[in-house]
Amino acid sequence: MTNQNPTHETALAFRTLHIPGRPLVLPNAWDTASARLVEEAGAAAVATTSAGLAWDLGTADGDRLDRDRALGAVARVAAAVRVPVSADIESGYAKDAAGVGDTIRAVLAAGAVGVNIEDALYGGEGDDGEGAGDGGRGPVRPVAEQAERIAAARAAADAAGVPLFINARIDTVLRGAGGVEETLERAAAFLAAGADGIFVPGAVDPGTVKSLVAGVEGPLNVLAGPGAPSVAELAALGVARISTGSSIAQAAHAVVRRAARELLSAGTYDSLTGGLDYVELNTLLGGAR
């Protein structure tokens, strides 16, 4: 018997987009306008960036945003587009595994059918995400603890009858906490706990990516941006998902600062050249979903 739950069907459709060699390409969005523009550009799905979303809400990235505000923003993104939405939920907006399960239930209620859950640990006030974090426990959570959190996410989604795509982010490379071997050990544990894919930001060297593709028993997601191999090159290496993280938000905010500084110093407007047409943008964002 076919499940007629539209969220279930959307989740199944999202899962099919992760094909090694034919990767799902995600220009990450952070609000309704960026989500609509990403969809209009032809993206098969929309993924949020936790950093861009946090900045939009006036908060620093790095587990500082509370669950309700974060998922309120995700709900607005999901309501703004027709394609599947995957939510970057940092480390789950919860202190323990049970709390991660609560977050997943809220994610599904918000309309998302995928999540990123990271294993990074963040410290207290002023931590920029690069330090040891959390009282010196290390830059990433212990494998068993993170696996428990992923298992809780899987159980919550399964109980809701939604095949949520859980993308387990591993920060060993990004935070200098290990190389390929340590990353593969974590990947195996997280997939066994219920993750569907593995995300390794910081891994863009072709040799490293090739080793990860070969060693991970699931779709591999890499973080791309300036200096990274092209989409075609990453596809040839067997990558199944390519995302841009906060880089598009950073570029957009750079335009704001550049234009403001030019206007307030030189009194000129050259930085505004190339902006989107008012009528086109107003029509896109003012139209029905």
Coordinates of N, CA, C and O in Angstrom, one line a residue, residues 7-26 44-45 83-84 86 113-114 163-166 196-197 219 239-241:
T7 N 4.5 14.5 3.2 CA 5.8 14.7 3.8 C 6.7 13.4 3.5 O 7.9 13.5 3.2
H8 N 6.0 12.3 3.7 CA 6.7 11.0 3.4 C 7.2 11.0 2.0 O 8.3 10.6 1.7
E9 N 6.3 11.3 1.1 CA 6.6 11.3 -0.4 C 7.7 12.3 -0.7 O 8.6 12.0 -1.5
T10 N 7.7 13.5 -0.1 CA 8.7 14.5 -0.4 C 10.1 14.0 0.1 O 11.1 14.2 -0.5
A11 N 10.0 13.3 1.3 CA 11.3 12.8 1.9 C 11.9 11.7 1.0 O 13.1 11.7 0.8
L12 N 11.0 10.9 0.5 CA 11.5 9.8 -0.4 C 12.1 10.4 -1.7 O 13.2 10.0 -2.2
A13 N 11.5 11.5 -2.2 CA 12.0 12.1 -3.4 C 13.3 12.8 -3.1 O 14.2 12.7 -3.9
F14 N 13.5 13.4 -1.9 CA 14.7 14.0 -1.6 C 15.9 13.0 -1.5 O 17.0 13.2 -1.9
R15 N 15.6 11.8 -0.9 CA 16.6 10.8 -0.8 C 17.1 10.4 -2.2 O 18.3 10.1 -2.3
T16 N 16.3 10.3 -3.2 CA 16.7 9.8 -4.5 C 17.6 10.8 -5.2 O 18.2 10.5 -6.2
L17 N 17.8 12.0 -4.7 CA 18.6 13.0 -5.3 C 20.1 12.8 -5.0 O 20.9 13.5 -5.6
H18 N 20.4 12.0 -4.1 CA 21.8 11.7 -3.6 C 22.4 10.6 -4.5 O 22.3 9.4 -4.1
I19 N 23.0 11.0 -5.6 CA 23.6 10.0 -6.5 C 25.1 10.2 -6.7 O 25.5 11.2 -7.2
P20 N 25.9 9.2 -6.3 CA 27.4 9.4 -6.5 C 27.7 9.6 -8.0 O 27.2 8.8 -8.8
G21 N 28.4 10.6 -8.3 CA 28.7 10.9 -9.7 C 27.7 11.8 -10.3 O 28.0 12.4 -11.4
R22 N 26.5 12.0 -9.8 CA 25.5 12.9 -10.2 C 25.0 13.7 -9.0 O 23.8 13.5 -8.6
P23 N 25.8 14.5 -8.4 CA 25.5 15.0 -7.1 C 24.4 16.0 -7.1 O 24.1 16.7 -8.0
L24 N 23.7 16.0 -5.9 CA 22.7 17.0 -5.6 C 23.5 18.3 -5.2 O 24.4 18.3 -4.4
V25 N 23.3 19.4 -5.9 CA 24.0 20.6 -5.7 C 23.1 21.6 -5.0 O 22.0 21.9 -5.4
L26 N 23.6 22.1 -3.8 CA 22.8 22.9 -3.0 C 23.4 24.3 -2.7 O 24.4 24.4 -1.9
A44 N 17.2 21.5 -7.2 CA 16.3 20.4 -7.0 C 15.8 20.4 -5.5 O 14.8 19.7 -5.2
A45 N 16.5 21.1 -4.7 CA 16.1 21.1 -3.2 C 16.7 22.4 -2.7 O 17.6 23.0 -3.3
V83 N 10.1 22.8 -3.6 CA 11.1 21.7 -3.6 C 11.4 21.3 -2.2 O 11.1 22.0 -1.2
P84 N 11.9 20.1 -2.0 CA 12.3 19.6 -0.7 C 13.2 20.5 0.1 O 14.1 21.1 -0.6
S86 N 16.0 20.8 3.3 CA 16.9 20.2 4.4 C 17.3 21.3 5.3 O 17.8 22.3 4.9
V113 N 12.5 17.8 5.3 CA 12.6 16.4 5.1 C 14.1 15.9 5.2 O 14.4 14.7 4.9
G114 N 15.0 16.8 5.5 CA 16.4 16.4 5.7 C 17.0 17.2 6.8 O 16.5 18.3 7.1
P163 N 10.8 9.2 6.2 CA 12.2 8.7 5.9 C 13.1 9.9 5.8 O 13.7 10.2 4.8
L164 N 13.2 10.7 6.9 CA 14.1 11.8 7.0 C 15.5 11.5 6.6 O 16.1 10.5 7.0
F165 N 16.1 12.3 5.7 CA 17.5 12.1 5.3 C 18.4 12.8 6.4 O 18.4 14.0 6.5
I166 N 19.1 12.0 7.1 CA 20.0 12.5 8.1 C 21.4 12.5 7.6 O 22.0 11.5 7.3
D196 N 22.1 8.7 7.1 CA 21.9 8.3 5.7 C 23.1 8.7 4.8 O 23.4 8.1 3.8
G197 N 23.7 9.8 5.2 CA 24.8 10.4 4.4 C 25.9 10.9 5.3 O 25.6 11.2 6.5
P219 N 26.2 8.1 0.8 CA 26.5 9.3 0.0 C 27.4 10.2 0.7 O 27.2 10.5 1.9
V239 N 31.4 12.1 -5.6 CA 30.6 12.8 -4.6 C 29.1 12.8 -4.9 O 28.7 12.9 -6.1
A240 N 28.3 12.7 -3.9 CA 26.8 12.6 -4.1 C 26.1 13.9 -3.7 O 24.9 14.0 -4.1
R241 N 26.8 14.8 -3.0 CA 26.1 16.0 -2.6 C 27.1 17.1 -2.4 O 28.2 16.9 -1.8

